Tab-separated table of C-alpha atoms and ligand atoms in Angstrom:
chain	number	residue	atom	x	y	z
A	206	MET	CA	78.507	120.827	104.627
A	207	ARG	CA	79.325	118.930	107.683
A	208	ILE	CA	82.545	118.601	109.519
A	209	ALA	CA	83.108	115.687	111.660
A	210	LYS	CA	86.099	114.686	113.625
A	211	SER	CA	85.159	111.626	115.486
A	212	LYS	CA	83.215	108.034	114.157
A	213	GLU	CA	80.168	108.944	116.737
A	214	ASP	CA	80.145	112.532	114.722
A	215	LEU	CA	80.696	110.773	111.120
A	216	ARG	CA	78.620	107.671	111.684
A	217	ALA	CA	75.943	109.992	112.977
A	218	SER	CA	76.306	112.566	110.035
A	219	LEU	CA	76.121	109.895	107.094
A	220	LYS	CA	72.897	108.444	108.712
A	221	ASP	CA	71.558	111.910	108.255
A	222	LEU	CA	72.542	112.607	105.077
A	223	ARG	CA	72.857	109.350	103.388
A	224	ALA	CA	69.854	108.497	100.816
A	225	PRO	CA	69.497	104.568	100.158
A	226	SER	CA	69.588	104.332	96.949
A	227	ASP	CA	71.967	107.329	96.248
A	228	LYS	CA	75.964	107.146	95.411
A	229	VAL	CA	78.290	107.735	98.247
A	230	VAL	CA	81.470	108.598	96.944
A	231	LEU	CA	84.425	108.564	99.267
A	232	VAL	CA	87.195	110.868	98.282
A	233	PRO	CA	90.735	109.835	100.474
A	234	THR	CA	92.750	112.554	101.130
A	235	MET	CA	95.927	113.084	103.615
A	236	GLY	CA	95.401	117.319	103.212
A	237	ALA	CA	97.654	120.180	101.956
A	238	LEU	CA	94.984	119.885	99.473
A	239	HIS	CA	96.192	121.295	96.271
A	240	GLU	CA	94.148	121.384	92.351
A	241	GLY	CA	95.525	117.405	91.637
A	242	HIS	CA	92.928	116.990	94.937
A	243	ALA	CA	90.512	119.485	93.619
A	244	SER	CA	90.409	117.102	90.829
A	245	LEU	CA	89.622	114.046	92.685
A	246	LEU	CA	86.582	115.753	94.618
A	247	ARG	CA	85.102	117.695	91.588
A	248	HIS	CA	85.144	113.772	89.918
A	249	ALA	CA	83.421	112.407	93.144
A	250	ARG	CA	80.833	115.155	92.033
A	251	ASP	CA	80.175	114.383	88.948
A	252	LEU	CA	80.155	110.818	90.104
A	253	ALA	CA	77.599	110.982	93.118
A	254	GLY	CA	75.256	113.414	90.908
A	255	ASP	CA	72.824	115.771	92.847
A	256	GLY	CA	71.271	113.309	95.173
A	257	GLY	CA	74.588	111.521	95.693
A	258	LEU	CA	77.053	111.963	98.864
A	259	VAL	CA	80.796	113.481	98.360
A	260	VAL	CA	82.819	112.048	101.578
A	261	ALA	CA	86.022	113.934	101.881
A	262	THR	CA	88.369	112.883	104.361
A	263	VAL	CA	91.555	114.868	105.477
A	264	PHE	CA	93.945	112.423	107.692
A	265	LEU	CA	97.703	112.558	108.065
A	266	ASN	CA	98.128	108.721	107.988
A	267	PRO	CA	101.696	107.631	110.482
A	268	THR	CA	100.993	104.503	109.616
A	269	GLN	CA	102.151	104.709	105.845
A	270	PHE	CA	105.330	106.857	107.036
A	271	ASN	CA	108.515	104.219	107.199
A	272	ASN	CA	110.286	107.987	108.596
A	273	ALA	CA	109.578	109.992	111.013
A	274	GLN	CA	110.817	112.991	109.466
A	275	ASP	CA	108.956	112.605	106.214
A	276	LEU	CA	106.163	112.598	108.413
A	277	ASP	CA	106.942	115.724	110.523
A	278	ALA	CA	107.965	117.750	107.799
A	279	TYR	CA	104.292	116.711	105.734
A	280	PRO	CA	102.292	119.800	104.670
A	281	THR	CA	99.260	120.764	106.571
A	282	SER	CA	96.271	123.495	105.411
A	283	PRO	CA	93.099	122.396	107.611
A	284	GLU	CA	91.813	125.832	107.464
A	285	ALA	CA	92.875	125.527	103.673
A	286	ASP	CA	91.261	122.260	102.905
A	287	VAL	CA	88.144	122.615	104.084
A	288	LEU	CA	87.741	125.595	101.812
A	289	THR	CA	88.986	123.508	98.947
A	290	CYS	CA	86.135	120.521	100.538
A	291	GLU	CA	83.169	123.123	100.618
A	292	SER	CA	84.278	124.849	97.025
A	293	CYS	CA	84.318	121.795	95.480
A	294	GLY	CA	80.894	119.950	96.802
A	295	VAL	CA	81.823	118.182	99.776
A	296	ASP	CA	79.102	117.159	101.443
A	297	LEU	CA	80.841	115.019	104.379
A	298	LEU	CA	84.670	116.353	105.434
A	299	PHE	CA	85.902	113.533	107.746
A	300	MET	CA	88.919	115.101	109.822
A	301	PRO	CA	89.845	112.708	112.268
A	302	ASN	CA	93.027	113.014	114.715
A	303	PRO	CA	95.548	109.584	114.628
A	304	ASP	CA	93.996	108.707	118.348
A	305	VAL	CA	90.460	108.949	116.734
A	306	MET	CA	91.602	106.220	113.862
A	307	TYR	CA	94.160	104.338	116.181
A	308	VAL	CA	93.740	102.570	119.867
A	309	SER	CA	97.110	102.508	120.775
A	310	ASP	CA	97.678	98.485	120.631
A	311	HIS	CA	96.132	98.453	117.268
A	312	SER	CA	97.432	95.492	115.806
A	313	MET	CA	96.033	94.655	112.592
A	314	LEU	CA	98.082	94.502	109.379
A	315	VAL	CA	96.391	94.745	105.702
A	316	GLU	CA	99.649	93.528	103.823
A	317	GLU	CA	99.196	92.851	100.045
A	318	THR	CA	101.871	90.824	98.970
A	319	SER	CA	102.921	90.684	95.326
A	320	LEU	CA	102.018	94.554	93.438
A	321	SER	CA	103.896	95.893	96.489
A	322	THR	CA	107.255	94.209	96.634
A	323	THR	CA	108.375	97.043	93.748
A	324	LEU	CA	108.943	100.270	93.225
A	325	CYS	CA	107.779	102.072	96.912
A	326	GLY	CA	106.944	99.184	98.274
A	327	GLU	CA	110.070	98.356	98.273
A	328	THR	CA	111.721	101.619	99.079
A	329	ARG	CA	109.565	102.097	101.541
A	330	PRO	CA	108.763	98.907	103.571
A	331	GLY	CA	105.395	98.992	105.180
A	332	HIS	CA	104.038	102.182	103.107
A	333	PHE	CA	101.415	99.897	101.298
A	334	ALA	CA	100.369	98.596	104.383
A	335	GLY	CA	99.856	101.790	106.408
A	336	VAL	CA	97.811	102.691	103.099
A	337	CYS	CA	95.430	99.612	102.617
A	338	LEU	CA	95.141	99.437	106.400
A	339	VAL	CA	93.800	103.269	106.463
A	340	VAL	CA	91.956	102.992	103.358
A	341	LEU	CA	89.949	99.960	104.262
A	342	LYS	CA	89.156	101.298	107.738
A	343	LEU	CA	87.786	104.733	106.117
A	344	MET	CA	85.736	102.335	103.381
A	345	ASN	CA	84.333	100.496	106.656
A	346	LEU	CA	83.780	103.823	108.415
A	347	VAL	CA	81.738	105.476	105.624
A	348	GLN	CA	80.634	102.180	103.445
A	349	PRO	CA	80.790	104.013	100.045
A	350	THR	CA	79.154	102.941	96.791
A	351	ASP	CA	82.689	104.626	95.223
A	352	ALA	CA	85.916	105.862	95.298
A	353	VAL	CA	88.475	108.503	93.711
A	354	PHE	CA	91.766	107.921	93.718
A	355	GLY	CA	94.382	109.191	91.547
A	356	GLN	CA	96.295	108.091	88.807
A	357	LYS	CA	100.139	109.626	89.929
A	358	ASP	CA	100.117	107.373	93.044
A	359	TYR	CA	100.434	104.617	90.308
A	360	GLN	CA	101.160	101.782	92.391
A	361	GLN	CA	98.937	102.597	95.106
A	362	LEU	CA	96.461	102.419	92.685
A	363	ALA	CA	96.598	99.083	91.288
A	364	ILE	CA	97.244	98.017	95.397
A	365	LEU	CA	93.991	99.627	96.102
A	366	ARG	CA	91.993	97.878	93.319
A	367	ARG	CA	93.921	94.574	94.646
A	368	MET	CA	92.860	94.746	98.086
A	369	GLN	CA	89.083	95.305	96.749
A	370	ARG	CA	88.814	92.536	94.050
A	371	ASP	CA	90.803	89.579	97.014
A	372	LEU	CA	88.831	91.367	100.189
A	373	ASP	CA	85.201	91.544	97.856
A	374	ILE	CA	84.981	95.155	99.218
A	375	PRO	CA	81.050	96.422	98.024
A	376	VAL	CA	83.115	99.369	96.716
A	377	LEU	CA	83.809	101.049	92.816
A	378	ILE	CA	87.194	102.293	92.473
A	379	HIS	CA	87.732	104.981	89.968
A	380	ALA	CA	90.497	106.277	88.748
A	381	ALA	CA	91.277	110.095	88.308
A	382	ALA	CA	94.402	111.740	85.744
A	383	THR	CA	96.755	113.096	87.133
A	384	VAL	CA	96.667	116.758	87.134
A	385	ARG	CA	100.056	118.854	86.134
A	386	ALA	CA	101.235	122.783	86.272
A	387	ALA	CA	101.944	123.819	83.101
A	388	ASP	CA	105.073	123.400	82.536
A	389	GLY	CA	104.064	119.395	83.516
A	390	LEU	CA	105.423	119.218	86.587
A	391	ALA	CA	102.164	116.529	88.229
A	392	LEU	CA	100.753	118.369	91.069
A	393	SER	CA	102.000	117.024	94.977
A	394	SER	CA	101.263	118.388	98.048
A	395	ARG	CA	105.480	117.832	98.571
A	396	ASN	CA	105.918	120.179	95.471
A	397	ALA	CA	105.966	123.094	98.228
A	398	ARG	CA	108.948	121.987	100.227
A	399	LEU	CA	110.966	122.527	97.340
A	400	SER	CA	113.394	125.481	96.244
A	401	PRO	CA	112.933	128.094	93.488
A	402	ALA	CA	115.945	125.898	92.014
A	403	GLN	CA	114.896	122.515	92.571
A	404	ARG	CA	111.371	123.522	91.512
A	405	ALA	CA	113.037	124.907	88.401
A	406	GLU	CA	114.480	121.305	87.711
A	407	ALA	CA	111.437	119.571	88.177
A	408	PRO	CA	109.900	119.086	85.314
A	409	MET	CA	113.125	117.402	83.668
A	410	ILE	CA	111.732	114.385	84.845
A	411	ARG	CA	107.921	114.768	83.308
A	412	GLN	CA	110.231	115.431	80.056
A	413	ALA	CA	111.847	112.370	80.595
A	414	LEU	CA	109.181	110.255	81.058
A	415	LEU	CA	107.577	111.661	77.483
A	416	ALA	CA	110.976	111.027	75.538
A	417	ALA	CA	110.875	107.589	76.847
A	418	LYS	CA	107.442	106.603	75.815
A	419	SER	CA	107.952	109.005	72.155
A	420	ASP	CA	111.561	106.394	72.294
A	421	TYR	CA	109.753	103.157	72.911
A	422	GLU	CA	106.582	103.803	71.386
A	423	THR	CA	108.670	104.190	68.066
A	424	GLY	CA	110.873	101.292	67.964
A	425	LEU	CA	113.542	101.990	70.756
A	426	GLN	CA	113.974	98.583	73.157
A	427	ALA	CA	113.305	98.811	76.832
A	428	PRO	CA	116.243	98.479	78.380
A	429	THR	CA	117.527	101.390	75.861
A	430	VAL	CA	114.690	103.193	76.802
A	431	LEU	CA	115.189	103.116	80.570
A	432	ALA	CA	118.603	103.853	80.210
A	433	SER	CA	118.073	107.092	78.592
A	434	CYS	CA	115.496	108.523	80.912
A	435	ARG	CA	118.119	107.580	83.843
A	436	ALA	CA	120.876	109.423	82.254
A	437	GLN	CA	118.581	111.980	81.692
A	438	ILE	CA	117.417	112.450	85.195
A	439	GLU	CA	120.913	111.781	86.526
A	440	MET	CA	121.779	115.314	85.180
A	441	LEU	CA	119.743	117.121	87.622
A	442	THR	CA	121.537	119.168	89.954
A	443	GLY	CA	121.178	117.676	93.248
A	444	VAL	CA	118.959	114.976	92.639
A	445	SER	CA	119.040	111.119	93.615
A	446	ILE	CA	117.184	108.804	91.918
A	447	ASP	CA	115.451	106.011	94.231
A	448	TYR	CA	113.624	104.409	91.591
A	449	ILE	CA	113.059	104.289	88.143
A	450	LYS	CA	111.889	101.202	86.333
A	451	LEU	CA	109.663	100.199	83.405
A	452	LEU	CA	107.289	97.214	84.069
A	453	ASP	CA	104.524	95.017	83.046
A	454	ALA	CA	101.147	97.461	84.113
A	455	SER	CA	98.937	94.941	84.893
A	456	THR	CA	101.670	92.466	87.333
A	457	LEU	CA	104.367	95.577	88.439
A	458	LYS	CA	107.091	92.882	87.672
A	459	LEU	CA	109.936	92.778	84.521
A	460	VAL	CA	108.471	93.243	81.196
A	461	THR	CA	107.554	90.214	78.845
A	462	PRO	CA	106.718	90.103	75.256
A	463	GLN	CA	103.382	89.593	76.380
A	464	SER	CA	103.204	92.730	78.023
A	465	CYS	CA	100.617	95.573	76.450
A	466	THR	CA	100.848	98.528	78.306
A	467	LEU	CA	104.243	99.268	80.131
A	468	VAL	CA	104.709	102.252	83.262
A	469	LEU	CA	107.697	104.061	83.550
A	470	ALA	CA	107.623	104.806	86.917
A	471	VAL	CA	110.183	106.684	88.946
A	472	ALA	CA	111.126	108.081	92.555
A	473	VAL	CA	113.600	110.937	92.763
A	474	PHE	CA	114.639	112.949	95.958
A	475	PHE	CA	115.393	116.962	95.319
A	476	GLY	CA	117.003	117.156	98.381
A	477	ASP	CA	114.713	115.754	101.492
A	478	VAL	CA	112.132	116.567	99.032
A	479	ARG	CA	110.633	112.316	97.480
A	480	LEU	CA	108.572	113.011	94.133
A	481	ILE	CA	107.175	110.479	91.847
A	482	ASP	CA	105.309	110.509	88.690
A	483	ASN	CA	104.823	107.468	86.034
A	484	ILE	CA	104.042	107.178	81.936
A	485	GLU	CA	102.331	104.279	80.492
A	486	LEU	CA	103.747	103.017	77.495
A	487	GLN	CA	102.251	101.116	74.489
A	488	ASN	CA	104.006	97.701	73.367
A	489	GLN	CA	103.821	98.442	69.591
A	490	GLY	CA	104.559	94.845	68.485
B	513	LIG	O1	97.022	108.675	98.774
B	513	LIG	C1	97.383	109.841	99.518
B	513	LIG	O2	97.161	110.134	99.554
B	513	LIG	C2	97.346	108.409	100.397
B	513	LIG	O3	98.338	107.562	100.515
B	513	LIG	C3	95.490	108.055	101.217
B	513	LIG	C4	94.979	107.071	99.930
B	513	LIG	C5	94.983	109.115	101.198
B	513	LIG	C6	95.644	107.030	102.306
B	513	LIG	O4	96.418	107.509	103.517
């Protein structure tokens, strides 16, 4: 596996490694890699096949953090990340510093204006503009044929698909299923910051989402389902809800009678650790 730290190294490595007819599959990450990222990387390896290239990036992107403390507290593990990438069959790992990615007077915004007005976009202003900016830059640098993102970040995936569509970016976006611990907690780099007591309670988020799905799909009305899910999460100790919303999955707007697939999305704080999760519900009507 090659490692590039500058744009010049990245371009030179891509020139050496890429074969014109083969796939180049990009997996952007912010590092602190866990089994969830490993599954994205393995998915990318499968997509790329024997002749294709898997390019992973590890970059803790400052422009997507609206809160400096959250950025400072974000875990990092660069040495372990290199080993994870190697063991998952990555061919080229790009690990730039912030000053490599952003010149000091950078002033471009990449703003999505519909899907990002709710959920994390509402409670973390500017977050998705930062995500879109860095992903677009990484796509421009790597020029992948394909890119893989996780479904845990449901809204992010929807926005990146919209960016690809609306800006005509020649890349196929693939979604990889959320990887969970045996007790159902969605894997996240932030889980490492939970106390043992918080870690023991955190799987209840998944339990509440599963109960909501079953309630909705056996005929309970959406507002009742949402209220009951909220009540279950509110019962957890030391938890505050950032949001819990039931939306049309394709528009991320209010559910209408025409909505076929719904998404129930939650963000909760365990102390200062913010966790997100989601589940899709099918309209039985
Ligand atoms: O999902 C993430 O880890 C980040 O938002 C991403 C897509 C790597 C952009 O920094």
